mmCIF file of C-alpha atoms in Angstrom:
data_model
loop_
_atom_site.group_PDB
_atom_site.id
_atom_site.type_symbol
_atom_site.label_atom_id
_atom_site.label_comp_id
_atom_site.label_asym_id
_atom_site.label_seq_id
_atom_site.Cartn_x
_atom_site.Cartn_y
_atom_site.Cartn_z
ATOM 1 C CA MET A 88 44.916 98.600 32.356
ATOM 2 C CA LYS A 89 43.496 95.002 31.626
ATOM 3 C CA LYS A 90 41.980 94.914 35.112
ATOM 4 C CA TRP A 91 40.047 98.084 34.422
ATOM 5 C CA THR A 92 38.916 96.713 30.674
ATOM 6 C CA THR A 93 37.841 93.520 32.195
ATOM 7 C CA ARG A 94 35.703 95.152 35.037
ATOM 8 C CA ILE A 95 34.043 97.772 32.898
ATOM 9 C CA LEU A 96 33.205 95.003 30.328
ATOM 10 C CA ALA A 97 31.593 93.075 33.230
ATOM 11 C CA ALA A 98 29.601 95.990 34.412
ATOM 12 C CA VAL A 99 28.525 96.643 30.928
ATOM 13 C CA PHE A 100 27.514 93.171 30.370
ATOM 14 C CA CYS A 101 25.426 93.168 33.638
ATOM 15 C CA VAL A 102 23.689 96.164 32.768
ATOM 16 C CA PHE A 103 22.712 94.643 29.661
ATOM 17 C CA VAL A 104 20.965 91.523 31.583
ATOM 18 C CA LEU A 105 19.289 93.748 33.864
ATOM 19 C CA PHE A 106 18.014 95.523 30.952
ATOM 20 C CA LEU A 107 16.929 92.754 29.293
ATOM 21 C CA SER A 108 15.590 91.190 32.231
ATOM 22 C CA VAL A 109 13.474 94.271 33.178
ATOM 23 C CA MET A 110 12.332 94.595 29.455
ATOM 24 C CA THR A 111 10.917 90.561 29.596
ATOM 25 C CA PHE A 112 9.380 90.704 33.037
ATOM 26 C CA VAL A 113 7.881 93.899 33.490
ATOM 27 C CA PRO A 114 5.149 93.873 30.694
ATOM 28 C CA ASN A 115 4.608 90.246 30.950
ATOM 29 C CA ILE A 116 4.134 89.775 34.840
ATOM 30 C CA ARG A 117 0.507 88.541 34.219
ATOM 31 C CA GLU A 118 1.458 85.838 31.824
ATOM 32 C CA PHE A 119 4.150 84.609 33.900
ATOM 33 C CA GLY A 120 1.643 84.646 37.000
ATOM 34 C CA TYR A 121 -0.587 82.606 34.924
ATOM 35 C CA ALA A 122 1.750 80.143 33.710
ATOM 36 C CA VAL A 123 2.845 79.344 37.559
ATOM 37 C CA LEU A 124 -0.506 79.391 38.899
ATOM 38 C CA LYS A 125 -2.557 77.944 36.421
ATOM 39 C CA ARG A 126 -1.266 76.753 32.984
ATOM 40 C CA TYR A 127 1.263 74.387 34.944
ATOM 41 C CA THR A 128 -1.340 71.427 35.098
ATOM 42 C CA MET A 129 -0.898 70.995 31.447
ATOM 43 C CA TYR A 130 2.685 69.629 32.449
ATOM 44 C CA LEU A 131 1.296 67.405 35.605
ATOM 45 C CA PRO A 132 1.923 63.875 35.146
ATOM 46 C CA SER A 133 -0.890 61.266 36.081
ATOM 47 C CA GLY A 134 -0.509 60.719 39.756
ATOM 48 C CA ALA A 135 1.727 63.802 40.529
ATOM 49 C CA ASP A 136 3.484 64.144 43.811
ATOM 50 C CA LEU A 137 4.902 67.441 45.234
ATOM 51 C CA PHE A 138 8.371 67.165 43.348
ATOM 52 C CA ASP A 139 6.239 66.914 40.156
ATOM 53 C CA ASN A 140 3.884 69.656 40.699
ATOM 54 C CA VAL A 141 7.016 72.100 41.529
ATOM 55 C CA SER A 142 8.663 70.719 38.289
ATOM 56 C CA ALA A 143 5.303 71.502 36.390
ATOM 57 C CA ARG A 144 5.538 75.062 37.417
ATOM 58 C CA ILE A 145 9.083 75.316 36.676
ATOM 59 C CA ALA A 146 8.693 74.156 33.250
ATOM 60 C CA SER A 147 5.465 76.064 32.277
ATOM 61 C CA PHE A 148 7.580 79.335 33.459
ATOM 62 C CA GLU A 149 10.484 78.261 31.465
ATOM 63 C CA ASP A 150 8.178 78.020 28.129
ATOM 64 C CA SER A 151 6.602 81.420 29.007
ATOM 65 C CA LEU A 152 9.955 82.763 29.637
ATOM 66 C CA GLY A 153 11.430 81.648 26.319
ATOM 67 C CA ASN A 154 8.402 82.778 24.342
ATOM 68 C CA VAL A 155 8.233 86.282 25.414
ATOM 69 C CA PHE A 156 12.068 87.016 26.065
ATOM 70 C CA TYR A 157 12.731 90.680 25.203
ATOM 71 C CA ARG A 158 13.781 90.730 21.413
ATOM 72 C CA LYS A 159 13.771 87.054 21.181
ATOM 73 C CA GLU A 160 12.227 86.893 17.788
ATOM 74 C CA SER A 161 14.837 89.751 16.301
ATOM 75 C CA PHE A 162 17.681 87.630 17.494
ATOM 76 C CA GLN A 163 15.954 84.420 15.975
ATOM 77 C CA GLN A 164 15.550 86.095 12.881
ATOM 78 C CA MET A 165 19.321 87.593 12.826
ATOM 79 C CA ASN A 166 20.350 83.927 13.241
ATOM 80 C CA ALA A 167 17.718 82.216 10.619
ATOM 81 C CA SER A 168 18.452 85.352 8.094
ATOM 82 C CA MET A 169 22.578 84.840 8.140
ATOM 83 C CA GLN A 170 21.862 80.860 7.631
ATOM 84 C CA TYR A 171 19.427 81.330 4.807
ATOM 85 C CA ALA A 172 21.521 83.994 2.801
ATOM 86 C CA ILE A 173 24.496 81.773 2.648
ATOM 87 C CA GLY A 174 22.082 79.097 1.154
ATOM 88 C CA LYS A 175 21.568 76.403 3.696
ATOM 89 C CA ASP A 176 18.491 74.417 3.480
ATOM 90 C CA MET A 177 18.851 73.475 7.004
ATOM 91 C CA LEU A 178 18.176 76.222 9.884
ATOM 92 C CA PHE A 179 19.321 75.095 13.563
ATOM 93 C CA PHE A 180 17.037 76.444 16.374
ATOM 94 C CA GLY A 181 17.974 74.592 19.450
ATOM 95 C CA ASP A 182 15.865 71.608 19.697
ATOM 96 C CA SER A 183 14.402 71.911 15.924
ATOM 97 C CA THR A 184 15.614 72.122 12.300
ATOM 98 C CA MET A 185 14.088 74.337 9.826
ATOM 99 C CA VAL A 186 14.109 72.693 6.341
ATOM 100 C CA LYS A 187 13.608 73.912 3.102
ATOM 101 C CA LEU A 188 11.877 71.551 0.964
ATOM 102 C CA ARG A 189 12.581 70.570 -2.688
ATOM 103 C CA ASP A 190 9.347 72.667 -3.508
ATOM 104 C CA GLY A 191 10.568 75.785 -1.755
ATOM 105 C CA GLN A 192 8.169 75.055 1.575
ATOM 106 C CA LEU A 193 9.713 75.585 4.821
ATOM 107 C CA TYR A 194 9.296 72.899 7.125
ATOM 108 C CA GLU A 195 10.173 72.134 11.061
ATOM 109 C CA LEU A 196 11.601 68.959 12.134
ATOM 110 C CA ARG A 197 11.812 67.800 15.388
ATOM 111 C CA SER A 198 14.565 66.009 16.880
ATOM 112 C CA ASP A 199 12.807 63.441 19.170
ATOM 113 C CA GLU A 200 10.256 61.000 19.765
ATOM 114 C CA ASN A 201 9.481 61.793 23.386
ATOM 115 C CA LEU A 202 5.614 62.049 23.974
ATOM 116 C CA SER A 203 3.613 64.026 26.733
ATOM 117 C CA GLU A 204 1.000 62.922 29.326
ATOM 118 C CA THR A 205 -1.636 64.265 26.997
ATOM 119 C CA VAL A 206 -1.419 61.157 24.587
ATOM 120 C CA HIS A 207 -2.650 59.227 27.677
ATOM 121 C CA ASP A 208 -5.113 61.833 29.010
ATOM 122 C CA LEU A 209 -7.036 61.391 25.838
ATOM 123 C CA VAL A 210 -7.284 57.572 25.936
ATOM 124 C CA ALA A 211 -8.545 58.218 29.791
ATOM 125 C CA LEU A 212 -11.163 60.764 28.183
ATOM 126 C CA ASN A 213 -12.134 58.392 25.489
ATOM 127 C CA ALA A 214 -12.815 56.033 28.380
ATOM 128 C CA TYR A 215 -15.040 58.573 30.530
ATOM 129 C CA CYS A 216 -17.091 59.236 27.150
ATOM 130 C CA GLU A 217 -17.572 56.183 26.819
ATOM 131 C CA GLY A 218 -18.922 55.374 30.169
ATOM 132 C CA LYS A 219 -21.635 58.190 29.116
ATOM 133 C CA GLY A 220 -22.302 56.761 25.994
ATOM 134 C CA ILE A 221 -20.705 59.525 24.180
ATOM 135 C CA PRO A 222 -18.147 58.611 20.857
ATOM 136 C CA MET A 223 -15.200 60.513 21.057
ATOM 137 C CA LEU A 224 -12.748 60.761 17.736
ATOM 138 C CA PHE A 225 -9.014 62.340 17.622
ATOM 139 C CA VAL A 226 -8.287 63.879 14.238
ATOM 140 C CA TYR A 227 -4.456 63.921 14.064
ATOM 141 C CA ALA A 228 -4.009 67.309 12.482
ATOM 142 C CA HIS A 229 -0.288 67.434 10.761
ATOM 143 C CA THR A 230 1.145 66.808 7.418
ATOM 144 C CA SER A 231 3.702 64.274 6.048
ATOM 145 C CA LEU A 232 6.288 64.152 3.658
ATOM 146 C CA TYR A 233 5.098 61.386 1.277
ATOM 147 C CA GLU A 234 8.084 61.811 -1.087
ATOM 148 C CA ASP A 235 11.729 60.149 -0.158
ATOM 149 C CA ASP A 236 13.501 62.869 -1.879
ATOM 150 C CA ILE A 237 11.850 66.120 -0.715
ATOM 151 C CA LEU A 238 14.155 66.723 2.392
ATOM 152 C CA PRO A 239 17.290 68.455 1.849
ATOM 153 C CA VAL A 240 20.255 65.687 2.126
ATOM 154 C CA GLY A 241 21.299 64.949 5.763
ATOM 155 C CA ALA A 242 17.870 65.859 7.300
ATOM 156 C CA VAL A 243 16.226 63.204 9.643
ATOM 157 C CA ASP A 244 12.612 63.490 10.128
ATOM 158 C CA TYR A 245 11.204 62.228 13.288
ATOM 159 C CA ASN A 246 7.833 63.923 12.889
ATOM 160 C CA ASP A 247 6.120 60.601 11.324
ATOM 161 C CA ALA A 248 7.911 58.133 14.210
ATOM 162 C CA ALA A 249 6.347 60.269 17.023
ATOM 163 C CA ALA A 250 2.563 60.401 15.193
ATOM 164 C CA ASP A 251 3.127 56.457 14.797
ATOM 165 C CA LYS A 252 3.848 56.104 18.712
ATOM 166 C CA ALA A 253 1.258 58.650 19.738
ATOM 167 C CA LEU A 254 -1.635 57.217 17.181
ATOM 168 C CA ALA A 255 -0.459 53.769 18.032
ATOM 169 C CA ILE A 256 -1.246 54.444 21.835
ATOM 170 C CA LEU A 257 -4.536 56.150 21.168
ATOM 171 C CA ARG A 258 -5.849 53.282 19.103
ATOM 172 C CA GLU A 259 -4.810 50.641 21.376
ATOM 173 C CA GLY A 260 -6.734 52.579 24.220
ATOM 174 C CA GLY A 261 -9.839 52.242 21.981
ATOM 175 C CA VAL A 262 -9.680 55.603 20.469
ATOM 176 C CA ASP A 263 -11.033 56.450 17.147
ATOM 177 C CA VAL A 264 -8.408 58.124 15.107
ATOM 178 C CA LEU A 265 -8.662 59.722 11.692
ATOM 179 C CA ASP A 266 -5.163 60.411 10.386
ATOM 180 C CA SER A 267 -4.221 63.300 8.297
ATOM 181 C CA ARG A 268 -1.564 61.465 6.686
ATOM 182 C CA GLU A 269 -4.277 59.463 5.061
ATOM 183 C CA PHE A 270 -6.760 61.568 4.413
ATOM 184 C CA LEU A 271 -4.626 64.357 2.798
ATOM 185 C CA ARG A 272 -2.338 62.106 0.767
ATOM 186 C CA ASP A 273 -3.996 62.592 -2.349
ATOM 187 C CA TYR A 274 -3.503 66.341 -2.188
ATOM 188 C CA GLU A 275 -0.520 68.218 -3.797
ATOM 189 C CA LEU A 276 1.992 69.455 -1.091
ATOM 190 C CA ASP A 277 1.315 72.931 -1.743
ATOM 191 C CA GLU A 278 -2.059 72.447 -1.083
ATOM 192 C CA ILE A 279 -1.812 71.514 2.368
ATOM 193 C CA ILE A 280 1.511 72.964 3.546
ATOM 194 C CA TYR A 281 2.083 76.597 3.467
ATOM 195 C CA ALA A 282 5.350 78.045 2.184
ATOM 196 C CA THR A 283 6.059 80.074 5.337
ATOM 197 C CA ASP A 284 4.224 78.867 8.052
ATOM 198 C CA PHE A 285 3.862 75.521 10.103
ATOM 199 C CA HIS A 286 0.110 75.219 10.200
ATOM 200 C CA TRP A 287 -1.828 73.186 7.540
ATOM 201 C CA THR A 288 -3.814 74.836 5.114
ATOM 202 C CA VAL A 289 -7.608 76.186 5.057
ATOM 203 C CA GLN A 290 -7.893 73.950 2.535
ATOM 204 C CA ALA A 291 -6.505 70.924 4.652
ATOM 205 C CA ALA A 292 -8.590 71.996 7.496
ATOM 206 C CA LEU A 293 -11.756 71.515 5.350
ATOM 207 C CA ALA A 294 -11.024 67.867 4.482
ATOM 208 C CA ALA A 295 -10.541 67.367 8.106
ATOM 209 C CA ALA A 296 -13.655 69.074 9.088
ATOM 210 C CA ARG A 297 -15.484 66.623 6.183
ATOM 211 C CA GLY A 298 -13.415 63.531 7.944
ATOM 212 C CA ALA A 299 -15.182 64.437 11.013
ATOM 213 C CA GLY A 300 -18.415 64.912 9.665
ATOM 214 C CA GLU A 301 -18.290 61.527 8.069
ATOM 215 C CA TRP A 302 -17.599 59.668 11.298
ATOM 216 C CA LEU A 303 -20.236 62.167 13.397
ATOM 217 C CA THR A 304 -22.596 60.881 10.741
ATOM 218 C CA ALA A 305 -21.467 57.139 11.024
ATOM 219 C CA ASN A 306 -21.750 57.880 14.966
ATOM 220 C CA GLY A 307 -25.628 58.790 14.968
ATOM 221 C CA VAL A 308 -24.976 62.361 14.976
ATOM 222 C CA ALA A 309 -26.862 64.364 12.370
ATOM 223 C CA VAL A 310 -24.571 66.319 9.889
ATOM 224 C CA GLU A 311 -25.548 68.418 6.920
ATOM 225 C CA MET A 312 -22.679 66.907 4.798
ATOM 226 C CA SER A 313 -23.635 69.190 1.711
ATOM 227 C CA ARG A 314 -21.841 71.981 4.089
ATOM 228 C CA LEU A 315 -18.455 70.387 3.965
ATOM 229 C CA ALA A 316 -17.812 69.410 0.503
ATOM 230 C CA ASP A 317 -15.341 71.181 -1.611
ATOM 231 C CA GLU A 318 -17.636 72.156 -4.435
ATOM 232 C CA ALA A 319 -19.894 74.258 -1.854
ATOM 233 C CA TYR A 320 -16.925 76.826 -1.384
ATOM 234 C CA ARG A 321 -15.385 79.352 -3.722
ATOM 235 C CA GLU A 322 -11.771 79.971 -3.411
ATOM 236 C CA GLU A 323 -10.249 83.539 -3.003
ATOM 237 C CA ILE A 324 -6.942 84.220 -3.421
ATOM 238 C CA VAL A 325 -5.069 87.242 -1.786
ATOM 239 C CA GLU A 326 -1.507 87.451 -3.355
ATOM 240 C CA ASN A 327 1.909 88.137 -1.531
ATOM 241 C CA VAL A 328 0.201 88.852 1.612
ATOM 242 C CA PHE A 329 1.194 85.867 4.249
ATOM 243 C CA LEU A 330 4.069 85.786 6.262
ATOM 244 C CA GLY A 331 3.814 82.807 8.601
ATOM 245 C CA ARG A 332 5.772 81.788 11.749
ATOM 246 C CA LEU A 333 8.567 80.060 9.906
ATOM 247 C CA GLY A 334 8.949 82.946 7.279
ATOM 248 C CA GLN A 335 9.056 85.679 10.030
ATOM 249 C CA ARG A 336 11.813 83.446 11.424
ATOM 250 C CA ILE A 337 13.807 84.343 8.304
ATOM 251 C CA GLY A 338 12.482 87.815 7.675
ATOM 252 C CA PRO A 339 10.862 89.398 4.506
ATOM 253 C CA LYS A 340 14.260 90.515 3.044
ATOM 254 C CA ASN A 341 15.129 86.799 2.690
ATOM 255 C CA ILE A 342 11.825 85.443 1.786
ATOM 256 C CA ALA A 343 8.859 86.735 0.150
ATOM 257 C CA PRO A 344 5.060 86.807 1.340
ATOM 258 C CA GLU A 345 3.020 84.107 0.006
ATOM 259 C CA ASP A 346 -0.575 84.064 -1.527
ATOM 260 C CA PHE A 347 -3.032 82.797 0.962
ATOM 261 C CA GLY A 348 -6.710 80.909 -0.098
ATOM 262 C CA LEU A 349 -9.756 82.113 1.601
ATOM 263 C CA LEU A 350 -12.522 79.083 1.311
ATOM 264 C CA ILE A 351 -16.147 81.272 1.299
ATOM 265 C CA PRO A 352 -19.218 79.549 1.444
ATOM 266 C CA GLU A 353 -21.516 79.318 -1.563
ATOM 267 C CA TYR A 354 -24.726 78.487 0.247
ATOM 268 C CA GLU A 355 -26.595 80.832 2.244
ATOM 269 C CA SER A 356 -26.006 80.315 6.346
ATOM 270 C CA TYR A 357 -26.958 82.040 9.575
ATOM 271 C CA ILE A 358 -24.878 81.297 12.438
ATOM 272 C CA LYS A 359 -24.402 82.465 15.961
ATOM 273 C CA VAL A 360 -20.965 82.805 17.454
ATOM 274 C CA THR A 361 -19.831 83.527 21.006
ATOM 275 C CA HIS A 362 -16.109 84.107 21.667
ATOM 276 C CA THR A 363 -15.020 83.695 25.331
ATOM 277 C CA GLU A 364 -11.341 84.637 25.955
ATOM 278 C CA GLY A 365 -11.084 84.854 30.157
ATOM 279 C CA LYS A 366 -13.592 87.450 30.958
ATOM 280 C CA GLU A 367 -14.150 88.882 27.749
ATOM 281 C CA THR A 368 -16.670 87.703 25.360
ATOM 282 C CA GLU A 369 -17.471 88.613 21.868
ATOM 283 C CA SER A 370 -20.932 87.660 20.162
ATOM 284 C CA LEU A 371 -21.752 87.865 16.206
ATOM 285 C CA GLU A 372 -24.510 86.522 14.165
ATOM 286 C CA GLY A 373 -25.202 86.468 10.595
ATOM 287 C CA ALA A 374 -23.823 84.850 7.077
ATOM 288 C CA PHE A 375 -20.823 82.527 7.854
ATOM 289 C CA TYR A 376 -18.477 85.185 6.504
ATOM 290 C CA ASP A 377 -19.882 88.093 8.450
ATOM 291 C CA SER A 378 -20.270 85.910 11.714
ATOM 292 C CA VAL A 379 -17.330 83.391 11.702
ATOM 293 C CA MET A 380 -14.813 84.688 9.369
ATOM 294 C CA ARG A 381 -12.619 87.772 10.125
ATOM 295 C CA ALA A 382 -10.962 88.001 6.593
ATOM 296 C CA ASP A 383 -10.700 92.006 6.317
ATOM 297 C CA ALA A 384 -8.588 91.988 9.612
ATOM 298 C CA ALA A 385 -6.745 88.863 9.145
ATOM 299 C CA MET A 386 -5.443 90.150 5.682
ATOM 300 C CA GLU A 387 -4.555 93.696 6.497
ATOM 301 C CA ARG A 388 -1.349 94.235 5.757
ATOM 302 C CA ASN A 389 1.364 96.004 7.988
ATOM 303 C CA ALA A 390 3.638 98.994 7.146
ATOM 304 C CA GLU A 391 5.919 96.395 5.057
ATOM 305 C CA GLY A 392 3.426 95.007 3.012
ATOM 306 C CA TYR A 393 2.260 91.824 4.352
ATOM 307 C CA SER A 394 0.273 90.299 7.107
ATOM 308 C CA ILE A 395 1.272 87.855 10.140
ATOM 309 C CA ASN A 396 -2.281 87.037 10.760
ATOM 310 C CA CYS A 397 -3.919 85.234 8.032
ATOM 311 C CA TYR A 398 -4.608 82.170 9.798
ATOM 312 C CA GLY A 399 -6.974 84.045 11.943
ATOM 313 C CA ALA A 400 -9.098 84.521 9.172
ATOM 314 C CA TYR A 401 -11.621 82.026 10.401
ATOM 315 C CA GLY A 402 -11.845 83.211 13.990
ATOM 316 C CA PRO A 403 -9.492 83.672 17.167
ATOM 317 C CA HIS A 404 -7.915 80.902 18.825
ATOM 318 C CA ALA A 405 -10.369 81.532 21.608
ATOM 319 C CA TRP A 406 -10.580 79.424 25.247
ATOM 320 C CA GLU A 407 -14.572 79.040 24.172
ATOM 321 C CA SER A 408 -16.261 79.447 20.836
ATOM 322 C CA ARG A 409 -19.969 78.696 20.623
ATOM 323 C CA TYR A 410 -21.607 78.025 17.560
ATOM 324 C CA GLN A 411 -25.374 77.898 17.050
ATOM 325 C CA ALA A 412 -26.003 77.237 12.977
ATOM 326 C CA ASP A 413 -29.416 77.538 11.474
ATOM 327 C CA VAL A 414 -29.804 74.112 10.121
ATOM 328 C CA GLU A 415 -32.089 71.012 10.057
ATOM 329 C CA SER A 416 -29.247 69.117 12.143
ATOM 330 C CA ASP A 417 -29.924 69.150 16.060
ATOM 331 C CA GLY A 418 -26.671 67.336 16.671
ATOM 332 C CA ARG A 419 -24.280 68.925 19.459
ATOM 333 C CA VAL A 420 -20.803 68.369 19.081
ATOM 334 C CA LEU A 421 -18.043 69.426 21.563
ATOM 335 C CA VAL A 422 -14.421 70.116 20.114
ATOM 336 C CA LEU A 423 -11.043 70.379 21.803
ATOM 337 C CA LYS A 424 -8.517 71.811 19.225
ATOM 338 C CA ASP A 425 -5.375 73.781 19.398
ATOM 339 C CA SER A 426 -4.907 76.736 16.385
ATOM 340 C CA TYR A 427 -4.933 74.042 13.685
ATOM 341 C CA GLY A 428 -8.488 73.139 14.768
ATOM 342 C CA THR A 429 -9.720 76.520 14.751
ATOM 343 C CA PRO A 430 -10.750 76.854 10.895
ATOM 344 C CA ALA A 431 -11.513 72.972 10.842
ATOM 345 C CA ALA A 432 -14.123 73.681 13.860
ATOM 346 C CA ALA A 433 -15.282 76.665 12.150
ATOM 347 C CA PHE A 434 -16.362 74.690 9.100
ATOM 348 C CA LEU A 435 -17.448 71.850 10.895
ATOM 349 C CA ALA A 436 -20.101 74.299 12.827
ATOM 350 C CA THR A 437 -21.975 75.152 9.878
ATOM 351 C CA SER A 438 -23.313 71.617 9.628
ATOM 352 C CA VAL A 439 -24.586 70.798 12.954
ATOM 353 C CA GLY A 440 -26.934 72.619 15.051
ATOM 354 C CA GLU A 441 -24.542 73.367 18.106
ATOM 355 C CA LEU A 442 -20.955 73.258 18.509
ATOM 356 C CA LEU A 443 -18.756 74.512 21.259
ATOM 357 C CA ALA A 444 -14.916 74.397 20.748
ATOM 358 C CA THR A 445 -12.588 74.765 23.446
ATOM 359 C CA ASP A 446 -8.882 75.324 23.947
ATOM 360 C CA GLN A 447 -7.507 72.955 26.884
ATOM 361 C CA ARG A 448 -4.110 75.019 26.606
ATOM 362 C CA LYS A 449 -6.367 77.976 28.002
ATOM 363 C CA SER A 450 -9.296 77.178 29.437
ATOM 364 C CA GLN A 451 -9.748 76.604 33.528
ATOM 365 C CA THR A 452 -12.275 73.963 32.798
ATOM 366 C CA SER A 453 -11.110 70.292 32.061
ATOM 367 C CA ALA A 454 -12.600 68.206 29.287
ATOM 368 C CA GLN A 455 -14.308 65.863 31.594
ATOM 369 C CA GLU A 456 -16.396 68.986 33.171
ATOM 370 C CA TYR A 457 -16.995 69.945 29.272
ATOM 371 C CA VAL A 458 -18.530 66.814 28.805
ATOM 372 C CA ASP A 459 -20.673 67.007 31.921
ATOM 373 C CA GLU A 460 -21.701 70.475 31.315
ATOM 374 C CA TYR A 461 -22.380 70.744 27.430
ATOM 375 C CA LYS A 462 -23.776 66.884 27.414
ATOM 376 C CA PRO A 463 -22.403 66.665 23.623
ATOM 377 C CA ASP A 464 -23.744 63.790 21.437
ATOM 378 C CA ALA A 465 -19.989 63.331 20.394
ATOM 379 C CA VAL A 466 -16.505 64.737 21.352
ATOM 380 C CA VAL A 467 -14.164 65.356 18.341
ATOM 381 C CA VAL A 468 -10.201 66.340 19.198
ATOM 382 C CA PHE A 469 -8.387 68.149 16.441
ATOM 383 C CA TYR A 470 -4.592 68.038 17.973
ATOM 384 C CA CYS A 471 -1.547 68.558 16.059
ATOM 385 C CA GLN A 472 1.771 66.666 16.802
ATOM 386 C CA ASP A 473 3.262 69.417 18.956
ATOM 387 C CA MET A 474 0.213 69.010 21.625
ATOM 388 C CA LEU A 475 1.120 65.326 21.797
ATOM 389 C CA ARG A 476 5.137 65.887 22.586
ATOM 390 C CA GLU A 477 7.035 66.282 25.841
ATOM 391 C CA GLN A 478 8.693 69.441 24.692
ATOM 392 C CA ASN A 479 5.667 71.501 22.998
ATOM 393 C CA TYR A 480 5.373 75.014 21.619
ATOM 394 C CA ALA A 481 4.511 77.887 23.642
ATOM 395 C CA PHE A 482 0.710 77.874 24.686
ATOM 396 C CA MET A 483 -0.032 81.888 24.756
ATOM 397 C CA ASP A 484 1.899 82.329 21.422
ATOM 398 C CA GLU A 485 -1.283 81.016 19.712
#
């Protein structure tokens, strides 16, 4: 009897594994193909050999698999919900720990300081730009915890140490660096960190765009700085609407959606925008709110009464976004960015004549090729910490 019970359980397990495999692979076959054939280059070290090539394809496939695995979010949410429900301030997720800060925000801590080749690639890109007489700025797009007692007892924060290592390499390589841990220091934590999401806030993104504008001005690029001032925008608060990625891990039964603040220009504007995602293109023009922002769609609530898409209020995280603003400035700026950089690039685009923003995680055109083709007056890179880490986030999830 015991033998037959074992066989039945083994059969049920095999059927379950087969079911998960089919539900994971069939709907996502294109994603896996893209990971193995295209996106693997993000994992290649400098001077890669055949072994590195194969390893990079495997790593890219594994990241994609982890990102789209069937019912993954449900399992994660169940795990986090159980931990949160019993009052834990530290929730463990394999290679990271999500903590509840003293003031209630959720914050993700990584347990390593290993950096990716991206850091050295940026040094090489800066040297390439210098050879063409084009200045380049790196904006560190992350937030820091300034107070010693803000973390739960026992939590160890390696985020700052990893940032220090990365920025030191960039500076030693001659890259101009704008560190968000410095230019956001005078803000209250709830002004720059969402309670349920890992992204910096819209207000922090505007501050980053302003800092980049000041650097561009100092490097001879015409910028209409008045359009990057805090007073040039009015804030519109949408209450109890946003459940970010960290909050989704816990679930709305355990944590309430938060307010989301939109910054809307008070000045008159006219801007043309073209977003490109693969072979798909979308073009809009008009005032900033109508052409750049998509607040109505981002704030649209789901059946449970909240939105998970609020951070898309300033445009999609597209392969390419081209902006042409009706301003006196003839500045021409190339921006390399991740999702943190999407709102920052949108704000910066209002103050210069032309701006091309590209997500190098998706684009099949290299940064050097963009420099050659676009011929910018300057290059600005908005990257968060995970872009600089050896184990970074799943790219197509952004």
